[in-house]
Coordinates of C-alpha atoms in Angstrom, one line a residue:
M55 CA 155.1 6.3 306.9
Q56 CA 158.3 6.6 304.8
F57 CA 158.5 9.4 302.1
D58 CA 156.9 8.4 298.8
A59 CA 156.9 10.6 295.9
R60 CA 154.1 9.0 294.3
A61 CA 152.0 9.6 297.4
A62 CA 153.2 13.1 297.4
K63 CA 152.0 13.8 294.0
L64 CA 148.6 12.2 294.8
L65 CA 148.3 14.4 298.0
E66 CA 144.8 16.1 298.1
P67 CA 144.5 19.8 298.6
G68 CA 144.3 20.5 302.4
R69 CA 145.8 17.2 303.3
H70 CA 149.2 16.5 304.6
L71 CA 151.9 13.8 305.2
T72 CA 154.1 13.2 308.0
I73 CA 157.3 11.2 308.1
D74 CA 158.1 8.6 310.6
G75 CA 161.3 9.3 312.6
Y76 CA 160.9 13.1 311.9
P77 CA 158.5 14.7 314.3
G78 CA 156.9 17.8 313.0
L79 CA 157.9 17.5 309.6
R80 CA 155.1 17.6 307.1
L81 CA 154.2 17.9 303.5
E82 CA 151.4 20.1 303.2
A83 CA 149.1 20.1 299.8
T84 CA 147.3 23.2 298.1
E85 CA 145.7 23.3 294.7
S86 CA 148.9 24.4 293.1
S87 CA 152.0 23.3 295.2
R88 CA 153.4 20.8 297.9
T89 CA 155.3 22.6 300.7
W90 CA 157.6 21.3 303.6
T91 CA 156.8 22.6 306.9
Y92 CA 158.1 22.1 310.5
R93 CA 155.2 22.2 313.0
Y94 CA 156.2 22.6 316.8
K95 CA 155.2 23.8 320.3
S96 CA 156.8 27.1 321.0
P97 CA 159.6 26.8 323.7
V98 CA 158.3 30.4 324.9
N99 CA 154.6 30.1 325.6
G100 CA 153.7 26.6 324.4
A101 CA 151.6 27.4 321.4
M102 CA 151.5 25.6 318.4
R103 CA 153.8 27.2 315.3
Q104 CA 154.8 26.4 311.9
K105 CA 157.8 27.2 310.0
K106 CA 158.0 27.0 306.1
I107 CA 160.9 25.0 304.9
G108 CA 160.2 25.2 301.0
R109 CA 158.4 23.8 298.2
W110 CA 158.6 20.1 297.0
P111 CA 160.1 19.0 294.7
A112 CA 162.5 21.9 294.4
V113 CA 163.4 21.2 298.1
S114 CA 163.9 17.5 298.1
F115 CA 163.2 15.1 300.9
A116 CA 166.8 15.0 301.9
A117 CA 167.1 18.7 301.8
A118 CA 164.1 18.9 304.0
I119 CA 165.6 16.7 306.6
V120 CA 168.6 18.8 306.9
E121 CA 166.6 22.0 307.4
W122 CA 164.2 20.2 309.8
E123 CA 167.2 19.0 311.9
A124 CA 168.6 22.7 312.1
L125 CA 165.2 24.0 313.1
R126 CA 164.6 21.2 315.6
Q127 CA 167.8 22.0 317.4
K128 CA 167.1 25.7 317.7
R129 CA 163.8 24.9 319.3
E130 CA 165.6 22.6 321.7
A131 CA 167.8 25.6 322.5
G132 CA 164.7 27.5 323.5
I133 CA 164.3 29.7 320.3
D134 CA 160.9 30.1 318.6
V135 CA 162.1 29.6 315.0
A136 CA 158.9 31.1 313.4
A137 CA 159.1 34.1 315.7
E138 CA 162.8 34.5 314.9
A139 CA 161.9 34.3 311.1
R140 CA 159.3 37.0 311.7
R141 CA 161.6 39.4 313.5
E142 CA 164.2 38.9 310.7
R143 CA 161.6 39.8 308.1
Q144 CA 160.5 42.9 310.0
S145 CA 164.2 44.0 310.5
A146 CA 164.8 43.5 306.7
V147 CA 161.9 45.8 305.9
A148 CA 162.9 48.4 308.5
A149 CA 166.6 48.2 307.2
K150 CA 165.3 48.9 303.5
A151 CA 163.0 51.6 304.5
A152 CA 165.7 53.5 306.6
E153 CA 168.2 52.9 303.5
K154 CA 165.2 54.4 301.1
E155 CA 165.0 57.5 303.7
K156 CA 168.7 57.9 303.8
N157 CA 169.1 58.1 299.8
K158 CA 166.1 60.2 299.4
G159 CA 167.9 63.4 299.3
A160 CA 171.1 61.7 298.0
L161 CA 172.4 62.7 294.5
T162 CA 172.0 59.3 292.5
V163 CA 173.6 58.4 289.0
Q164 CA 170.1 58.8 287.7
R165 CA 169.5 62.5 289.3
V166 CA 173.2 63.5 288.1
C167 CA 172.0 62.6 284.5
D168 CA 168.7 64.2 284.8
L169 CA 170.4 67.5 286.0
Y170 CA 172.9 67.2 283.1
H171 CA 170.2 66.6 280.6
A172 CA 168.1 69.6 281.8
G173 CA 170.9 71.9 282.3
H174 CA 173.1 71.4 279.4
I175 CA 171.4 68.8 276.7
V176 CA 168.2 70.7 276.4
R177 CA 169.9 73.9 275.9
N178 CA 172.6 73.0 273.5
R179 CA 171.2 69.9 271.5
G180 CA 168.5 69.5 269.0
E181 CA 165.3 67.8 269.8
K182 CA 166.6 64.3 268.3
G183 CA 169.5 64.4 270.4
Q184 CA 167.8 65.5 273.5
V185 CA 165.5 62.5 272.9
E186 CA 168.3 60.0 272.2
I187 CA 170.3 61.0 275.4
A188 CA 167.3 60.8 277.8
R189 CA 166.5 57.3 276.1
M190 CA 170.1 56.3 276.7
F191 CA 170.2 57.3 280.3
R192 CA 166.9 55.8 281.1
T193 CA 167.6 52.3 279.4
M194 CA 171.2 51.7 279.8
L195 CA 172.0 52.7 283.3
G196 CA 170.6 49.5 284.9
D197 CA 171.1 49.1 288.7
L198 CA 173.7 51.7 288.9
A199 CA 170.9 54.4 288.3
G200 CA 169.9 54.2 292.0
K201 CA 173.3 54.2 293.5
E202 CA 174.8 57.4 295.2
A203 CA 176.8 59.1 292.5
A204 CA 179.7 59.9 295.2
E205 CA 179.7 56.0 295.9
V206 CA 180.3 55.1 292.2
S207 CA 183.5 53.1 292.2
R208 CA 186.0 52.8 289.4
A209 CA 184.9 49.1 289.0
D210 CA 181.3 50.2 288.9
A211 CA 182.0 52.5 286.0
F212 CA 184.0 49.8 284.3
A213 CA 181.4 47.0 284.6
L214 CA 178.8 49.3 283.3
I215 CA 180.7 50.3 280.2
E216 CA 182.2 46.8 279.7
S217 CA 178.7 45.5 279.5
Y218 CA 178.1 47.4 276.4
A219 CA 181.4 46.4 274.7
H220 CA 179.5 44.4 272.2
I221 CA 178.1 47.6 270.8
P222 CA 181.2 49.9 270.9
V223 CA 179.9 53.1 269.5
Q224 CA 176.9 53.2 272.0
A225 CA 179.4 52.3 274.7
Q226 CA 181.5 55.1 273.7
I227 CA 178.6 57.6 273.6
L228 CA 177.5 56.5 277.1
R229 CA 180.9 56.8 278.7
R230 CA 181.4 60.3 276.9
E231 CA 177.9 61.5 278.2
L232 CA 178.3 60.1 281.8
G233 CA 181.8 61.7 281.9
A234 CA 180.2 65.0 280.8
A235 CA 177.3 64.6 283.3
W236 CA 179.9 64.3 286.2
E237 CA 181.7 67.3 284.8
Y238 CA 178.5 69.4 284.7
C239 CA 177.6 68.6 288.4
H240 CA 181.1 69.2 289.6
D241 CA 181.1 72.8 287.8
A242 CA 177.4 73.3 289.3
G243 CA 178.6 72.4 293.0
K244 CA 176.3 69.3 293.0
L245 CA 179.1 66.9 293.3
A246 CA 182.0 67.6 295.7
E247 CA 185.4 68.1 294.0
S248 CA 186.7 65.0 295.7
V249 CA 184.4 62.7 293.8
P250 CA 186.3 61.3 291.0
N251 CA 185.1 61.1 287.5
W252 CA 185.8 57.5 286.7
W253 CA 184.1 57.8 283.2
R254 CA 187.0 60.0 281.9
L255 CA 189.5 57.4 282.9
I256 CA 188.3 53.8 282.1
L257 CA 188.4 52.3 278.7
R258 CA 190.2 55.1 277.0
G259 CA 190.9 54.1 273.4
K260 CA 189.7 50.6 274.0
L261 CA 186.0 50.8 272.5
K262 CA 186.4 50.7 268.9
S263 CA 184.0 50.0 266.2
K264 CA 184.5 47.2 263.7
G265 CA 182.4 48.9 261.3
K266 CA 178.9 48.5 259.7
A267 CA 177.8 44.8 259.3
I268 CA 176.4 43.7 256.0
N269 CA 174.8 40.4 256.0
G270 CA 176.9 39.6 259.1
V271 CA 180.2 40.7 257.5
K272 CA 181.9 43.7 258.9
R273 CA 182.9 46.3 256.4
G274 CA 185.5 47.7 258.8
A275 CA 185.5 51.4 260.5
L276 CA 185.8 53.5 257.3
K277 CA 184.4 56.7 255.7
R278 CA 183.1 55.9 252.3
V279 CA 184.3 58.1 249.5
L280 CA 183.2 57.2 245.9
S281 CA 186.1 57.6 243.5
P282 CA 185.7 59.7 240.5
Q283 CA 184.9 56.6 238.1
E284 CA 182.3 55.4 240.5
A285 CA 180.6 58.7 240.7
G286 CA 180.7 58.9 237.0
Q287 CA 178.9 55.5 237.0
L288 CA 176.4 56.2 239.6
I289 CA 175.1 59.6 238.2
P290 CA 173.6 58.1 235.1
W291 CA 172.2 55.1 237.2
L292 CA 170.2 57.5 239.3
P293 CA 167.0 57.6 237.4
N294 CA 166.6 54.0 238.2
F295 CA 165.3 55.2 241.6
S296 CA 162.1 56.9 242.0
R297 CA 161.9 60.6 240.8
D298 CA 162.1 61.8 244.4
I299 CA 164.9 59.7 245.4
N300 CA 166.8 60.5 242.5
D301 CA 166.3 64.3 243.0
I302 CA 167.5 64.0 246.5
L303 CA 170.5 62.0 245.8
T304 CA 171.5 64.3 242.9
L305 CA 171.2 67.5 245.2
Y306 CA 173.5 65.7 247.7
L307 CA 176.3 65.8 245.2
W308 CA 175.3 69.3 243.6
T309 CA 174.9 71.2 246.7
C310 CA 177.0 69.4 249.4
A311 CA 174.1 69.8 251.7
R312 CA 173.0 67.5 254.5
G313 CA 170.0 65.1 253.9
V314 CA 167.9 66.6 256.8
E315 CA 168.3 69.9 255.0
I316 CA 167.7 68.4 251.6
T317 CA 164.4 66.6 252.5
A318 CA 163.1 69.4 254.6
M319 CA 163.6 72.0 251.6
E320 CA 160.6 74.5 251.3
A321 CA 159.6 76.8 248.5
S322 CA 159.8 79.7 250.7
E323 CA 163.6 79.2 251.2
I324 CA 164.1 79.5 247.4
T325 CA 164.8 83.0 246.0
E326 CA 165.7 84.4 242.6
E327 CA 168.7 86.9 243.0
D328 CA 170.9 89.0 240.6
D329 CA 173.5 86.3 240.2
G330 CA 171.0 83.3 240.0
L331 CA 169.0 80.9 242.1
W332 CA 169.7 80.5 245.7
W333 CA 168.4 78.4 248.6
S334 CA 168.9 79.7 252.2
V335 CA 168.3 77.0 254.9
P336 CA 167.2 78.7 258.2
K337 CA 169.7 78.5 260.9
A338 CA 166.9 76.7 263.0
K339 CA 167.0 73.8 260.5
T340 CA 170.7 73.3 260.4
K341 CA 173.2 71.4 262.6
N342 CA 174.3 74.9 264.0
A343 CA 171.1 75.9 265.4
K344 CA 172.3 76.0 268.9
R345 CA 175.6 78.3 268.0
E346 CA 174.9 82.0 268.8
D347 CA 177.2 83.1 266.0
A348 CA 175.7 80.7 263.3
T349 CA 173.7 82.1 260.3
D350 CA 171.4 80.7 257.5
F351 CA 172.9 78.3 255.4
R352 CA 173.2 79.7 251.9
V353 CA 173.5 77.6 248.6
P354 CA 173.8 78.5 245.2
L355 CA 171.6 76.3 242.9
I356 CA 173.5 75.3 239.8
G357 CA 173.2 73.0 237.1
R358 CA 171.2 69.9 237.8
A359 CA 170.3 71.4 241.1
E360 CA 168.8 74.5 239.7
T361 CA 166.8 72.3 237.2
I362 CA 165.4 70.0 240.0
V363 CA 164.4 72.8 242.2
R364 CA 162.7 74.9 239.5
R365 CA 160.8 71.8 238.4
R366 CA 159.6 71.2 241.9
L367 CA 158.7 74.6 242.4
N368 CA 156.3 74.5 239.5
A369 CA 154.8 71.3 241.2
Y370 CA 154.8 72.5 244.8
P371 CA 154.8 76.4 245.0
T372 CA 154.2 76.3 248.6
G373 CA 155.3 74.0 251.4
Y374 CA 157.8 71.3 251.2
L375 CA 159.4 70.7 247.8
F376 CA 159.7 66.7 248.8
P377 CA 156.3 66.1 250.3
S378 CA 155.3 63.0 252.0
Y379 CA 152.5 61.6 254.1
G380 CA 154.4 60.9 257.0
K381 CA 154.0 62.9 260.3
T382 CA 156.8 65.4 259.3
G383 CA 154.9 66.1 256.0
H384 CA 158.1 65.6 254.0
W385 CA 160.5 63.0 253.1
E386 CA 162.9 61.9 255.8
Q387 CA 166.5 61.1 255.5
K388 CA 166.3 57.5 257.0
S389 CA 163.6 56.8 254.3
V390 CA 165.9 57.8 251.6
Q391 CA 168.6 55.5 253.3
T392 CA 166.2 52.7 253.2
R393 CA 165.5 53.2 249.4
V394 CA 169.2 53.0 248.7
Y395 CA 169.8 49.8 250.5
Y396 CA 166.8 48.3 249.0
Q397 CA 168.8 48.5 245.5
Q398 CA 172.1 47.2 246.8
P399 CA 173.0 43.7 245.4
Y400 CA 173.4 42.5 248.9
S401 CA 170.0 43.7 250.2
N402 CA 167.7 40.7 251.1
T403 CA 164.7 42.9 251.8
A404 CA 161.7 41.5 250.0
P405 CA 163.9 39.2 248.2
E406 CA 160.8 37.7 246.1
R407 CA 160.5 41.3 244.4
K408 CA 162.5 41.8 241.3
R409 CA 164.6 45.2 240.9
I410 CA 167.4 46.7 239.2
R411 CA 170.4 46.4 241.4
L412 CA 173.2 49.4 242.0
T413 CA 176.3 48.8 240.1
V414 CA 178.2 51.1 242.6
T415 CA 178.0 49.5 246.0
H416 CA 178.5 49.7 249.7
W417 CA 177.6 53.6 250.0
A418 CA 175.0 55.6 251.8
P419 CA 173.4 58.9 250.9
H420 CA 175.7 60.8 253.5
D421 CA 178.5 59.4 251.7
L422 CA 177.6 61.4 248.5
R423 CA 178.0 64.5 250.5
R424 CA 181.5 63.4 251.7
T425 CA 182.3 62.5 248.0
A426 CA 181.4 65.9 246.8
R427 CA 183.5 67.6 249.6
T428 CA 186.5 65.6 248.7
F429 CA 186.0 66.6 245.0
L430 CA 186.1 70.2 245.7
A431 CA 189.4 69.5 247.6
S432 CA 190.8 67.5 244.7
M433 CA 189.8 70.5 242.4
G434 CA 191.9 73.2 244.5
C435 CA 188.9 74.6 246.3
P436 CA 190.4 76.7 249.4
R437 CA 189.8 74.8 252.6
D438 CA 187.7 77.8 254.3
V439 CA 185.5 77.9 251.1
A440 CA 184.8 74.2 251.0
E441 CA 184.2 74.1 254.7
V442 CA 181.5 77.0 254.3
I443 CA 180.0 75.2 251.2
I444 CA 179.3 72.3 253.5
G445 CA 177.8 74.3 256.1
H446 CA 180.5 74.0 258.6
M447 CA 181.5 77.1 260.9
L448 CA 185.0 78.1 260.7
P449 CA 186.9 77.3 263.8
G450 CA 188.8 79.0 266.4
V451 CA 189.8 82.7 266.0
E452 CA 188.9 82.6 262.1
G453 CA 185.5 81.8 262.9
V454 CA 185.2 84.8 265.4
Y455 CA 186.9 87.4 263.2
N456 CA 186.1 86.3 259.7
R457 CA 182.4 87.3 258.9
H458 CA 182.8 87.2 255.1
S459 CA 179.8 85.4 253.4
Y460 CA 181.6 83.8 251.1
D461 CA 178.6 83.9 248.6
K462 CA 180.6 84.6 245.4
E463 CA 183.0 81.8 246.2
R464 CA 180.4 79.5 246.9
R465 CA 178.6 80.0 243.3
V466 CA 182.1 79.9 241.7
W467 CA 183.1 76.3 243.3
L468 CA 179.7 74.7 243.1
G469 CA 179.7 75.9 239.5
R470 CA 182.9 74.0 239.0
L471 CA 181.9 71.1 240.9
S472 CA 178.8 70.9 238.6
E473 CA 180.8 70.8 235.6
Y474 CA 183.3 68.2 237.1
L475 CA 180.5 66.0 237.9
E476 CA 178.7 66.3 234.5
Q477 CA 182.4 65.4 232.8
L478 CA 182.4 62.2 235.1
A479 CA 179.2 61.3 234.1
V480 CA 180.0 61.6 230.3
K481 CA 183.3 59.9 230.7
H482 CA 182.4 56.9 233.0
G483 CA 178.5 56.6 232.4

């Protein structure tokens, strides 16, 4: 019979169609498919053989004829096509196994990253950083993870980083950490010196962020600092937040501390000393935790900061001063950020809920720390004092030889900052 698509669709499972003029070509039916096959006698031993051509209708009748003709010519040339196909499959499996065995001891890209993570990241980064770098290596390397590190070409490196160019900040981090991983394995003797570190060479200066997007509009790559007028307007507005958020944001301005340090403040870290109230953040809770020469972060509590901490000490004489029901037991920085965004006039979070909107916009909690540091500079605070106040370690030789605690200077300049912030609130509030 001639091929009939309707008859093919109605073909019952276990039955087959043959086509006039094409000996051996059959369309066989199962419960779920229709498959073209070539049935023939082996030219080697005369046994009946069958070679699959493909599923219909993905493989059309015309395409099946072309393949049938090629197989028939091979058979007439004395080749058992089914046996040949079986040998090719076996060869492919053997080749894959051999390649796997060959690479079993090879230093792959993933292995380079694992060595770097265990030997450097775990020793020098905080827990959050360790988890993030491990996640990045686990999810962003793609097929390159299994490739031998010594065989990675410049094109390979470019292709991987370029594939993340739409998220340039993350692409920069991946490029930086892979470059550091190659460098680490070079230093450790795990990679031959002749193996190039392409990560250091590709796309230098070409991965630039367009800034944070708000409602689909890019703000641009900028570091937000509130003007004196904006700070003066914001300070009287802060009580519109909950008491916890108001207190935390106020401490950003009055202490210049980091959000993660403020939200994890504990009663045991507060001490009454001869010159007033102090907050001593343990080194382990600071950004400098891995630095051998780092010390606890000392913060004199003055003005509104002192008022807030004394009030909270009365309410929470032990444990965290900003307790929460979360897994950490205290407020987290990201939760504070969420509350601030919720009050922004452009926030679409729960639009059906009525709320008072911020009048000073486009800022995040960390911008308040940056703003306070900028105010210190504008007031004439010496750079080394201001850097110590915000918890930065002094660089270079100065950091090695200058062991002055700056406690007196901290209290003097944070006292002046407190007075300045109060003046702004009166003037612009």
